Coordinates of C-alpha atoms in Angstrom, one line a residue:
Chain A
X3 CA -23.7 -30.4 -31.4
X4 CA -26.6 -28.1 -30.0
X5 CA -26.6 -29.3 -26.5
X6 CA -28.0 -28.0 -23.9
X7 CA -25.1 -27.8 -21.5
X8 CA -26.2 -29.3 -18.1
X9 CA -26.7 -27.9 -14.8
X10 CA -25.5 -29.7 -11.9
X11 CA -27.9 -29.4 -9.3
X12 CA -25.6 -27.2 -6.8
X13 CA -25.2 -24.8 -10.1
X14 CA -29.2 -25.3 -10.5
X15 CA -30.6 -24.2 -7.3
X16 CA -27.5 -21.4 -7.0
X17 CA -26.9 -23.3 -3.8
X18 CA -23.8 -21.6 -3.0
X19 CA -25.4 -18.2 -3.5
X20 CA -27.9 -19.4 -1.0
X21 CA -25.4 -20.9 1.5
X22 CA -23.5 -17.7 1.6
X23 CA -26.9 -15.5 2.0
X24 CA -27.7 -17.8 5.1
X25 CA -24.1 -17.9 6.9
X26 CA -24.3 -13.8 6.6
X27 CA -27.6 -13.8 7.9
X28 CA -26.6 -15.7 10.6
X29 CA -23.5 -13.9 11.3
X30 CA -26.0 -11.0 11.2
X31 CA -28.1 -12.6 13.9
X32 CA -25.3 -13.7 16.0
X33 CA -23.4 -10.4 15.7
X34 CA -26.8 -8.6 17.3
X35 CA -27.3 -11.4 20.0
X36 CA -24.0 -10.6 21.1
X37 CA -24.2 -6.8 20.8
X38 CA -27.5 -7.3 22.7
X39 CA -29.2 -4.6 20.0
X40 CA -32.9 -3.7 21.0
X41 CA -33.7 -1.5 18.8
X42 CA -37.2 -1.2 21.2
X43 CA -35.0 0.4 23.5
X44 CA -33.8 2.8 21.1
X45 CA -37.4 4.1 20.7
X46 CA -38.2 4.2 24.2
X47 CA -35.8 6.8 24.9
X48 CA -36.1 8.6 21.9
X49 CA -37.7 11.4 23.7
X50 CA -34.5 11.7 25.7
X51 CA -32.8 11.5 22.7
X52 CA -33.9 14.4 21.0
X53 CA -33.8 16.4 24.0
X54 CA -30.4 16.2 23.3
X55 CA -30.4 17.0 20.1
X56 CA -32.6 19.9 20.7
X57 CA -30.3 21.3 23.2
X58 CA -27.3 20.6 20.9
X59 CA -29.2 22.7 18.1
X60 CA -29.3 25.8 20.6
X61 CA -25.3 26.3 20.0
X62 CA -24.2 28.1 23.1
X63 CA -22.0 31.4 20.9
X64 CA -20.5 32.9 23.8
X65 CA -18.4 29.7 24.6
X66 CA -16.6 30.2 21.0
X67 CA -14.1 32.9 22.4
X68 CA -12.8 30.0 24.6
X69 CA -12.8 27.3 22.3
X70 CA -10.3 29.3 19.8
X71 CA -7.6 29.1 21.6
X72 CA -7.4 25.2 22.1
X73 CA -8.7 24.8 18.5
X74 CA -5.3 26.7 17.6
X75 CA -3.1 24.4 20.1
X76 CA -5.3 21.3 18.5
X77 CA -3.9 22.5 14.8
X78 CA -0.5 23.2 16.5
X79 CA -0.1 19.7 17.7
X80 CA -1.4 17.9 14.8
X81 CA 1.2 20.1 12.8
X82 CA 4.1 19.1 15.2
X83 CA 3.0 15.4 15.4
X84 CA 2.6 14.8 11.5
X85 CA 6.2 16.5 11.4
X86 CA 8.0 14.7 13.7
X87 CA 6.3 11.0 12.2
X88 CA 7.2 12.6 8.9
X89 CA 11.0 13.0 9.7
X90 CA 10.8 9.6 11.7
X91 CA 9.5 7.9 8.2
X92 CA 11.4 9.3 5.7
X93 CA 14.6 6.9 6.5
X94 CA 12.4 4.0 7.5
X95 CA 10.4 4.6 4.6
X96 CA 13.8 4.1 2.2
X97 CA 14.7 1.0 4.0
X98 CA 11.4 -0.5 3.0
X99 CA 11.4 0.0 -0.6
X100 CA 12.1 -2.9 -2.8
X101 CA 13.9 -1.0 -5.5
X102 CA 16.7 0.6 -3.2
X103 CA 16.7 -2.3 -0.4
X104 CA 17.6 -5.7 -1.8
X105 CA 17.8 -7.5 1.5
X106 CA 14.4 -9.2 1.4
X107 CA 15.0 -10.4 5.5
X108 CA 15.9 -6.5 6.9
X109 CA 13.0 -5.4 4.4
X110 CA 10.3 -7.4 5.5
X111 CA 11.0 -6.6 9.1
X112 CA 11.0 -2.9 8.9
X113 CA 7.6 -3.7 6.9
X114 CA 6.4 -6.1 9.8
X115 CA 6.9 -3.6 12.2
X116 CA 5.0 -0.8 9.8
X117 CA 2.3 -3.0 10.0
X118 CA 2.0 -3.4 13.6
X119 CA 2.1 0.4 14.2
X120 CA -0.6 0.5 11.8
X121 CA -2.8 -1.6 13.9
X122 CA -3.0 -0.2 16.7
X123 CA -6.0 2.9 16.8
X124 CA -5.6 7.0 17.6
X125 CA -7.1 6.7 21.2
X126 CA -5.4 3.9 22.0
X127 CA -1.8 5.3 21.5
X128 CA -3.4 8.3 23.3
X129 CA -4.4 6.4 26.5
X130 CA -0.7 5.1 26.3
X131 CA 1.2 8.3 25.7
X132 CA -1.0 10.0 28.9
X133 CA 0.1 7.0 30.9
X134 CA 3.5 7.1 30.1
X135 CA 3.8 11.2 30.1
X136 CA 1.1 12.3 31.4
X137 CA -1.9 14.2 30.8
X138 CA -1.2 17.6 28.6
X139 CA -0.5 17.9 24.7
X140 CA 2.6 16.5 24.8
X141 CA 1.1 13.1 24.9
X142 CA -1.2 14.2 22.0
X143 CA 1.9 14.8 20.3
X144 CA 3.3 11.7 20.4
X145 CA 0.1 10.1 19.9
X146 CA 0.1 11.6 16.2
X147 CA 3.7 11.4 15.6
X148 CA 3.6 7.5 15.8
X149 CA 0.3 7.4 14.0
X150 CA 1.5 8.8 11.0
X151 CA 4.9 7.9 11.1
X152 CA 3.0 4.1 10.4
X153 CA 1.1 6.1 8.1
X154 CA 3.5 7.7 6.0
X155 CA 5.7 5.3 6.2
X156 CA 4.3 3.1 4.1
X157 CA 2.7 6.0 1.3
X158 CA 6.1 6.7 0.8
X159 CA 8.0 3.5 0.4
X160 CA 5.2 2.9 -2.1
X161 CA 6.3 6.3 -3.8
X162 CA 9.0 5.6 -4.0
X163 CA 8.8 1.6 -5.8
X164 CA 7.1 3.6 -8.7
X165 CA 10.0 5.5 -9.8
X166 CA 11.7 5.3 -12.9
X167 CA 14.7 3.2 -12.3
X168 CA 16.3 4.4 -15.8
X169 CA 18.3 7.4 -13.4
X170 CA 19.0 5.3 -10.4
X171 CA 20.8 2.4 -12.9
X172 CA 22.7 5.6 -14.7
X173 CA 24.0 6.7 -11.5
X174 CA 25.1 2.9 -10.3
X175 CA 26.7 2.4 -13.5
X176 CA 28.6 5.7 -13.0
X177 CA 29.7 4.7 -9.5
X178 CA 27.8 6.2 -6.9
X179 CA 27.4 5.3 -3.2
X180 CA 24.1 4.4 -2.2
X181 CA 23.2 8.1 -0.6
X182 CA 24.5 9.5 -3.6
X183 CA 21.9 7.6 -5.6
X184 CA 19.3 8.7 -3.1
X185 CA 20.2 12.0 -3.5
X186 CA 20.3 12.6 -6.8
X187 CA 17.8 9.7 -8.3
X188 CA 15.4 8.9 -5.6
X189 CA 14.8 12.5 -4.0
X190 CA 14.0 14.9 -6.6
X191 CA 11.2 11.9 -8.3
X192 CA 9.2 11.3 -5.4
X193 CA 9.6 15.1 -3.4
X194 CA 6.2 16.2 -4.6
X195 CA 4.4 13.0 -3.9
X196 CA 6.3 13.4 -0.3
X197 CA 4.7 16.8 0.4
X198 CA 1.3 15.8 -1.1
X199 CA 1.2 12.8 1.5
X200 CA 2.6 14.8 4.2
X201 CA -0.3 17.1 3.5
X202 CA -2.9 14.3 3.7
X203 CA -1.7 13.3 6.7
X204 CA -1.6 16.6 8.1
X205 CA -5.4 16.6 7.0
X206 CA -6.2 12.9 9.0
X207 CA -3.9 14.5 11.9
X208 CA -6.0 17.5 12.5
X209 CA -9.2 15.3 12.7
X210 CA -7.7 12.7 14.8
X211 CA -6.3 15.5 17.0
X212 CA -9.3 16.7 18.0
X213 CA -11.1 13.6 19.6
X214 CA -7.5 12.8 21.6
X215 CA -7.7 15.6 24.0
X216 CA -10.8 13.1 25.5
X217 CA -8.6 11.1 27.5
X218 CA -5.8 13.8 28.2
X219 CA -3.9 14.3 25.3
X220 CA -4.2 18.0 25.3
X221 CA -6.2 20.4 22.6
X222 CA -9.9 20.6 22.1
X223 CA -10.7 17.3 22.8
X224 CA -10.3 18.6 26.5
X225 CA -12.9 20.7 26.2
X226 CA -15.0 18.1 24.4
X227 CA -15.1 15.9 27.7
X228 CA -15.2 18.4 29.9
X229 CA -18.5 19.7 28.1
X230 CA -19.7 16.3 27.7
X231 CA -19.4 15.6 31.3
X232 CA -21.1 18.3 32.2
X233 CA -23.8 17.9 29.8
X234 CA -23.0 21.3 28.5
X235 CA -24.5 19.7 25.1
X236 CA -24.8 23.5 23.9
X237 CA -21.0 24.1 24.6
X238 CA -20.5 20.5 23.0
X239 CA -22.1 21.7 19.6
X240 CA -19.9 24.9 19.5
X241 CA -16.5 22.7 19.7
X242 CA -17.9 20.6 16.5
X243 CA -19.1 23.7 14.5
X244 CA -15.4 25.0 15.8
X245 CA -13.5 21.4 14.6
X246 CA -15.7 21.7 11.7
X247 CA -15.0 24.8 10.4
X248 CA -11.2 24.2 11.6
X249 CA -11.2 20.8 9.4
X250 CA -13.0 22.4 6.3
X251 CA -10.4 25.3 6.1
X252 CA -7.2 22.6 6.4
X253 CA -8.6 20.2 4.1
X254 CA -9.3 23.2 1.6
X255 CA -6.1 25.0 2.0
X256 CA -4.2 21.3 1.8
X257 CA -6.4 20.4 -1.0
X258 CA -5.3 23.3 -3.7
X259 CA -1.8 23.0 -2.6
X260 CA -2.1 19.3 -3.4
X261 CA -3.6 20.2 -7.0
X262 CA -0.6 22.8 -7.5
X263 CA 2.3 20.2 -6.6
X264 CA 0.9 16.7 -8.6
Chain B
X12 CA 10.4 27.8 -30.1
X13 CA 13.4 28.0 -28.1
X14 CA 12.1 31.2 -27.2
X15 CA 8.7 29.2 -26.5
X16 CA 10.5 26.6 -23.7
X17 CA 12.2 29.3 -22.4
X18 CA 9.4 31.5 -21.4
X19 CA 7.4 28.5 -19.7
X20 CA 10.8 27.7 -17.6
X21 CA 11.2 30.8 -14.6
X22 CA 14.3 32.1 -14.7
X23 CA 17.0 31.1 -12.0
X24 CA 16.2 33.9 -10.0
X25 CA 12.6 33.9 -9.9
X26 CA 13.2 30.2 -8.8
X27 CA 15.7 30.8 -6.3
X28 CA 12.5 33.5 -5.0
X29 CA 10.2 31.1 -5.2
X30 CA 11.8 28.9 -2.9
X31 CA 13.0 31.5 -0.2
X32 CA 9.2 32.1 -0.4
X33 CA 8.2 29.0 1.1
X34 CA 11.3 28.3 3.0
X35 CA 10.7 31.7 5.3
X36 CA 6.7 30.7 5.1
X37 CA 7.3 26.9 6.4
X38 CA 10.1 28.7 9.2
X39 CA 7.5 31.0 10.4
X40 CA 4.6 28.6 10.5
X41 CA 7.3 26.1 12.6
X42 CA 8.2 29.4 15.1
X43 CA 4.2 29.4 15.5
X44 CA 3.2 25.8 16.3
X45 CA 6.4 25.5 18.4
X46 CA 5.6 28.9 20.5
X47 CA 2.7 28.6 22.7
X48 CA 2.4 25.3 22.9
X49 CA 3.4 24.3 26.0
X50 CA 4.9 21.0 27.3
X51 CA 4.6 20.9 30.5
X52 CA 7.8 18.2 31.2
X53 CA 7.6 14.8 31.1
X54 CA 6.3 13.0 33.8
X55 CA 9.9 11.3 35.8
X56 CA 8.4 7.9 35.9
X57 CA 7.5 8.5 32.2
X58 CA 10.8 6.1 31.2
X59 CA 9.8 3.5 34.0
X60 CA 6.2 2.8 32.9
X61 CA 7.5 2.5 29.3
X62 CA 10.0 -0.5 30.5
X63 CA 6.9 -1.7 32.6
X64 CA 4.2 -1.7 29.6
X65 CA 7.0 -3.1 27.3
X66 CA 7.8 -5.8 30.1
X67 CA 4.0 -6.1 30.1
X68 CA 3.8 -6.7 26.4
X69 CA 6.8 -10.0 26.8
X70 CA 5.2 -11.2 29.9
X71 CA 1.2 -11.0 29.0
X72 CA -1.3 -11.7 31.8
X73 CA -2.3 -15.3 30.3
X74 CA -5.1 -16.0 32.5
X75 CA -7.2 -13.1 30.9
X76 CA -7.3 -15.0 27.6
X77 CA -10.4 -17.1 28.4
X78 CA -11.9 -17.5 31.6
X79 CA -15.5 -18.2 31.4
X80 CA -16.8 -15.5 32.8
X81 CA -17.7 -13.5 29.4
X82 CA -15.5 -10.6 30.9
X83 CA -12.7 -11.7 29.4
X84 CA -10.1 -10.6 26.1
X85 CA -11.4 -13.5 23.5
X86 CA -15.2 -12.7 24.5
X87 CA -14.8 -8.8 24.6
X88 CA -13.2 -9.0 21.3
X89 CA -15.6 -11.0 19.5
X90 CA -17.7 -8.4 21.3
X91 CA -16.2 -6.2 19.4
X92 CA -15.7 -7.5 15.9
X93 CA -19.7 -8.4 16.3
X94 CA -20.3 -4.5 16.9
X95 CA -17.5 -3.6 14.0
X96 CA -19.6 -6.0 11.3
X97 CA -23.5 -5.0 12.7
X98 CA -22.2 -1.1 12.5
X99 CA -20.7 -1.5 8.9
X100 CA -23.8 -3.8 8.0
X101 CA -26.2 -1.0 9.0
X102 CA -24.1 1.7 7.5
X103 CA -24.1 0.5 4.4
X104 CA -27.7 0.2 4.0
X105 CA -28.5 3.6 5.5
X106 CA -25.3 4.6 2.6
X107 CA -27.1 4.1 -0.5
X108 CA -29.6 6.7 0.1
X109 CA -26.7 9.2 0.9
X110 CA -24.4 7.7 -2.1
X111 CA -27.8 8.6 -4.5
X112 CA -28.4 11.8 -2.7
X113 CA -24.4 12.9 -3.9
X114 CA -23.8 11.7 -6.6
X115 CA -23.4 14.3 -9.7
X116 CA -24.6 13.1 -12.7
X117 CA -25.0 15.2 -15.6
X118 CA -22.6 17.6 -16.7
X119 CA -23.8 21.0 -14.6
X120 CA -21.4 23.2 -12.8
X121 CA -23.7 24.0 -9.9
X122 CA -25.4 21.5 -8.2
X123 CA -27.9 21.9 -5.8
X124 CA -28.9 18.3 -4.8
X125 CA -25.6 16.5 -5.2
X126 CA -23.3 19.7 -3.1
X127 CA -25.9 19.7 -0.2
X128 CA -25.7 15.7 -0.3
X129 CA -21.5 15.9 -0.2
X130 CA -22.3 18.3 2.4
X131 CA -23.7 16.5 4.5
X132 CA -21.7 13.6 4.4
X133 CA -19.2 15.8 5.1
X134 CA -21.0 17.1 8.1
X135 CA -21.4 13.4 9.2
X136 CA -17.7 12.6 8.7
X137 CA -16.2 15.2 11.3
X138 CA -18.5 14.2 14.2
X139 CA -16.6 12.8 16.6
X140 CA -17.3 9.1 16.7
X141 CA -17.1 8.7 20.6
X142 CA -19.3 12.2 20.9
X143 CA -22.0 9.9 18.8
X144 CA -21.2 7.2 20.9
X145 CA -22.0 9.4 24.4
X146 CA -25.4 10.5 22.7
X147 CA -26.3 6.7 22.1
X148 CA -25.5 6.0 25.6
X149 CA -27.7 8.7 26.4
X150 CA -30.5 6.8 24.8
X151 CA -29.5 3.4 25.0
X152 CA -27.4 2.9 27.9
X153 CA -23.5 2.2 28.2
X154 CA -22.8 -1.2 26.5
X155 CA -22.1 -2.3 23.1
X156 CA -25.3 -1.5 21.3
X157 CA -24.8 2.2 21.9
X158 CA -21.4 1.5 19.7
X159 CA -22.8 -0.5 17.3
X160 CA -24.8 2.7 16.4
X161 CA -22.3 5.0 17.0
X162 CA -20.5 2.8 14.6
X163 CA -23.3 3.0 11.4
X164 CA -24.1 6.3 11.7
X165 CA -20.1 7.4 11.5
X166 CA -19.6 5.1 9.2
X167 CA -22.0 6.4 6.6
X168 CA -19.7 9.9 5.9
X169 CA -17.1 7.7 4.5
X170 CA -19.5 5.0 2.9
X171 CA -21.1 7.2 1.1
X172 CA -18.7 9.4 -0.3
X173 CA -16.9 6.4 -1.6
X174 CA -20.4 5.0 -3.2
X175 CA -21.1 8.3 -4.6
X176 CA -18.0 8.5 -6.0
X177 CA -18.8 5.0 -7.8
X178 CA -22.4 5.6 -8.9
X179 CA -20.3 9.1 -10.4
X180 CA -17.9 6.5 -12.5
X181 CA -20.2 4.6 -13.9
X182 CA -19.8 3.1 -17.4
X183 CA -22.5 5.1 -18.7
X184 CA -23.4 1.9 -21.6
X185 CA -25.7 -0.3 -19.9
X186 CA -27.8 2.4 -18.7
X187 CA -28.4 3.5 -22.2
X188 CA -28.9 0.8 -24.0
X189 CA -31.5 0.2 -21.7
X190 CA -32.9 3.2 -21.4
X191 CA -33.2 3.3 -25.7
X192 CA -34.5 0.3 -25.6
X193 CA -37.8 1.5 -23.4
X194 CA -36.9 0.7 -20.0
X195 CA -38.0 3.1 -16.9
X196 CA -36.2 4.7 -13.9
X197 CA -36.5 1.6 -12.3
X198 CA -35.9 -0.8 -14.0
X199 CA -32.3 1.3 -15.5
X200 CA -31.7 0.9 -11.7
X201 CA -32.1 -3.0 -11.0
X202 CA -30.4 -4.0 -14.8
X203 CA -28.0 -1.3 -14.7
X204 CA -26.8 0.7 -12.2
X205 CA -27.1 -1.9 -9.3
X206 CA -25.0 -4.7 -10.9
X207 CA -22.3 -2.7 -12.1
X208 CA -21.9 -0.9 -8.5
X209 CA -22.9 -3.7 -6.2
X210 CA -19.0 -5.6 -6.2
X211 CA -17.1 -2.0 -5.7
X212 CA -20.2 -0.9 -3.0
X213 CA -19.1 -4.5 -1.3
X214 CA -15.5 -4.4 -1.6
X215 CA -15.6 -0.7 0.1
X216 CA -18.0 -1.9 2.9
X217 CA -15.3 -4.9 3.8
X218 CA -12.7 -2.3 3.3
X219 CA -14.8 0.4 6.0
X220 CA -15.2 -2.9 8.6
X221 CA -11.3 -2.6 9.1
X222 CA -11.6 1.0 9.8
X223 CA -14.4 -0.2 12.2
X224 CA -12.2 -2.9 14.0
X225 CA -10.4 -0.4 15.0
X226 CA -12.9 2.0 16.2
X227 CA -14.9 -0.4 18.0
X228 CA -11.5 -1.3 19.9
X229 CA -11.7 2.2 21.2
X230 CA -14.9 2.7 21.4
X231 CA -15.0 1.4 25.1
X232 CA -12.9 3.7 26.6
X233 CA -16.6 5.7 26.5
X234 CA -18.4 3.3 27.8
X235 CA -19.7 2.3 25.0
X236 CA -18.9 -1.6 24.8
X237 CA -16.0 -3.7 23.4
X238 CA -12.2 -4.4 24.4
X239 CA -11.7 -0.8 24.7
X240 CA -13.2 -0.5 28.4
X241 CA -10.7 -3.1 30.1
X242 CA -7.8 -1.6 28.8
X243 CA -8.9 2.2 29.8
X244 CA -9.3 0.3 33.6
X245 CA -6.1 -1.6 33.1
X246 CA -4.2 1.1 32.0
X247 CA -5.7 3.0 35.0
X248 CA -4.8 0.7 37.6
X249 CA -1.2 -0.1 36.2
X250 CA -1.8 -3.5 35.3
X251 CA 0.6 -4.0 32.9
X252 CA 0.9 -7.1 32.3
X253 CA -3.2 -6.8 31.7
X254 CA -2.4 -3.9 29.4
X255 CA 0.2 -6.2 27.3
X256 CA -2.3 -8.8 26.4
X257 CA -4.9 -6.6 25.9
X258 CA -2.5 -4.8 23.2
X259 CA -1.2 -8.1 21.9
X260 CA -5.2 -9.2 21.4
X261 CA -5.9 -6.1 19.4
X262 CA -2.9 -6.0 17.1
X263 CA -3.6 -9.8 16.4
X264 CA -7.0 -8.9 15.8
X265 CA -6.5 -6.0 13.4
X266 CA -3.9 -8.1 11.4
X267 CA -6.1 -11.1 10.8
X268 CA -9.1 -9.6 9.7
X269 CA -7.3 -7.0 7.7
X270 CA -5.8 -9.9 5.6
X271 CA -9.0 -11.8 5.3
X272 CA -10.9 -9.2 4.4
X273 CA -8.3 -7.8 2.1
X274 CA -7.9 -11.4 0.6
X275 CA -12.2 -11.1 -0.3
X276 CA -11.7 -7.3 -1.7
X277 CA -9.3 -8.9 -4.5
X278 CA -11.5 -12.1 -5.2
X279 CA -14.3 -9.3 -5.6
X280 CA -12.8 -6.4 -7.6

């Protein structure tokens, strides 16, 4: 009865343990070939390096009466662009739920092409939106209303699969059209879960919005490039402390609301 | 007690107030954002290059796929999946110190070590990732190293925040017994602490290297190595049907390793 139970020898030796340590080391190694790190070089320019850094830690202060204003358009256009990706989602959003959608063909589509959106990065939809419109913040606020609209999108179709579906069977039972049951079964569970993710967008928005003015899209981004380019480093620090400060009061402000709605 | 629920439910009127509150409050702050900020009219060849990207994206410039020359979409993306897994790899190890730094333990209101840690994360998490990137290319020159460290300093706001946040949610047991039992700091850390957060500190790593796909697809468009540089040019230059496949490469991309690393995340937690 008391037998030892055996090993075999790949258990033994934790073979597979080991296998998988030397594939990641490898990846590891491959990953910096191809990256060509030198982390020599690094060192060897340090002292240019942190001349940078130095000058970045001598904030220019009389550049921050300019950056307000395009810190306020920034806000303005992330406000707009989560709005408009908002409105964009919400039917979408309904068409992709399992619980009010039982056509599994039209509701994997409309969650294929969620995904998709979903793929593609901030900047990337910026450099589009310039090219097709052109440079100001009108791009930047298309930029952000397809970025969340992907976004939101999917939060709320998941919302929406956790509700109870004791009211939305009362309301079939009694007859009702399918907006009816919307209206009056679907809406008034998942409206503050609806707000709280608009608001977390809104929060992801405002940061994304303000690195998107770098290749056109309008707001402080602008500025950004146009201090980077003109190694302005000092102007450069006073637009982060600004998109700091601008980032901590949204997320605190969208933060308590948050707390007071869930 | 009917009195009770009554008092806790606001009357119809204060309700109806309530709402008129935020309504006219949401109105104004639409008036605001909508005044002042100006659009200065579409560009009239706006609807033409959006038929000519979308006939770029059906009719994809094939011979870009693979050409040899290392310039090309397969050997720039596994450029930039190999900066998107060094940058996460680094990050994560640079993390743990943060994650410690952060993370409350005890039951104190004010906390001096762990609020300055969050701070900084904090601070960490709202630098720009392509204003990082230019300062590496300051130091390093334009090319993909400058984004893989662009990439694992950025990535250490998020990382370690969400290990903190771990190490905070700890099941409190193992440490204890050990501790009782005689062990030191240490040794609570290697039996305890480590084993319990090391899966969830993996699991949020793989999840981060998505985010980093993404940002190391876009990280080129400063210079700073990757797919991201071709497109800014093609895009640039009009090359549509360059643009298309260049698009189709990254949304294949993003999909594929999204699923596999999702597909690890649920063998691990």
């Amino acid at each position: 009865m008391n037998v030892i139970p055996k090993q075999r020898f790949v258990q033994k030796y934790h073979l597979k343990a080991l296998g998988g340590l030397l594939l990641f080391i490898l990846l590891i190694w491959w990953s910096a070939r191809v990256t060509e790190v030198d982390f020599g070089l690094f060192f060897v320019n340090f002292d240019q390096f942190l001349a940078l850094l130095q000058k970045m830690s001598h904030p220019d202060w009389q550049y921050l009466s300019l950056v307000i204003a395009p810190l306020v358009e920034t806000i303005k256009m992330a406000l707009i662009g989560t709005s408009i990706g908002t409105l964009l989602a919400i039917p979408f959003s309904v068409l992709a739920a399992r619980n009010i959608i039982n056509n599994d063909f039209a509701r994997g589509l409309i969650r294929l092409i969620l995904n998709l959106i979903r793929t593609l990065p901030d900047l990337m939809l910026a450099a589009l939106f310039v090219a097709i419109v052109g440079i100001g913040s009108l791009a930047g606020v298309l930029t952000l209303a397809v970025f969340s609209f992907g976004m939101i999108a999917k939060l709320f179709y998941e919302a929406i699969e956790t509700i109870d579906d004791g009211p939305l069977e009362a309301l079939q039972a009694a007859g009702a059209t399918k907006m009816q049951m919307i209206h009056f079964a679907v809406l008034p569970q998942v409206f503050n879960h609806f707000i709280s993710y608009f608001l977390y967008t809104f929060e992801i928005n405002v940061r994304a919005s303000t690195v998107l003015g770098y290749l056109g899209a309008g707001g402080i981004g602008v500025y950004l490039q146009r201090s980077l380019s003109q190694f302005a480093y000092d102007q450069t620090a006073v637009i982060i402390l600004g998109i700091l400060a601008v980032v901590l009061v949204i997320d605190g402000i969208s933060n308590t609301l948050r707390e007071r709605l869930l | 007690m009917i009195d009770m629920t009554r008092r806790d439910q606001p009357g119809l009127k204060q309700r109806q107030q309530r709402w008129l509150f935020w309504g006219i409050l949401i109105v104004m702050i639409y008036i605001w954002s909508f005044s002042g900020l100006e659009f200065t009219g579409i560009k009239a060849s706006a609807g033409e290059v959006t038929r000519s990207i979308i006939a770029g994206i059906f009719h994809p410039d094939w011979q870009y796929v693979y050409d040899g020359s290392g310039e090309d979409l397969i050997s720039l993306i596994i450029q930039t999946l190999a900066m998107a897994f060094l940058g996460t790899f680094i990050s994560a190890i640079l993390s743990i110190p943060f994650a410690f730094w952060a993370a409350r333990t005890g039951q104190t209101k004010l906390h001096l070590r762990s609020s300055s840690g969050k701070f900084v994360l904090i601070l960490i998490r709202t630098f720009p990732e392509i204003v990082l990137a230019i300062m590496f290319i300051k130091a390093v020159g334009p090319g993909s190293f400058a984004g893989v460290l662009a990439v694992s300093i950025h990535s250490i706001g998020m990382l370690g925040k969400l290990f903190s946040e771990s190490i905070e949610n700890i099941d409190a047991g193992p440490s204890e017994a050990l501790i009782s039992s005689g062990a030191n700091r240490s040794q609570v850390l290697t039996f305890a602490t480590l084993p319990t957060v090391l899966p969830e500190f993996m699991s949020y790593t793989l999840y981060r290297f998505e985010i980093a796909v993404r940002s190391a697809s876009i990280l080129g468009m400063v210079g700073a190595g990757g797919i991201g540089t071709p497109l800014l040019f093609a895009l640039q230059t009009r090359a549509w049907s360059r643009v298309g496949i260049i698009l189709l490469g990254i949304i294949i991309t993003v999909t594929l390793t999204d699923y596999c690393s999702g597909m690890i995340r649920r063998r691990l937690v």
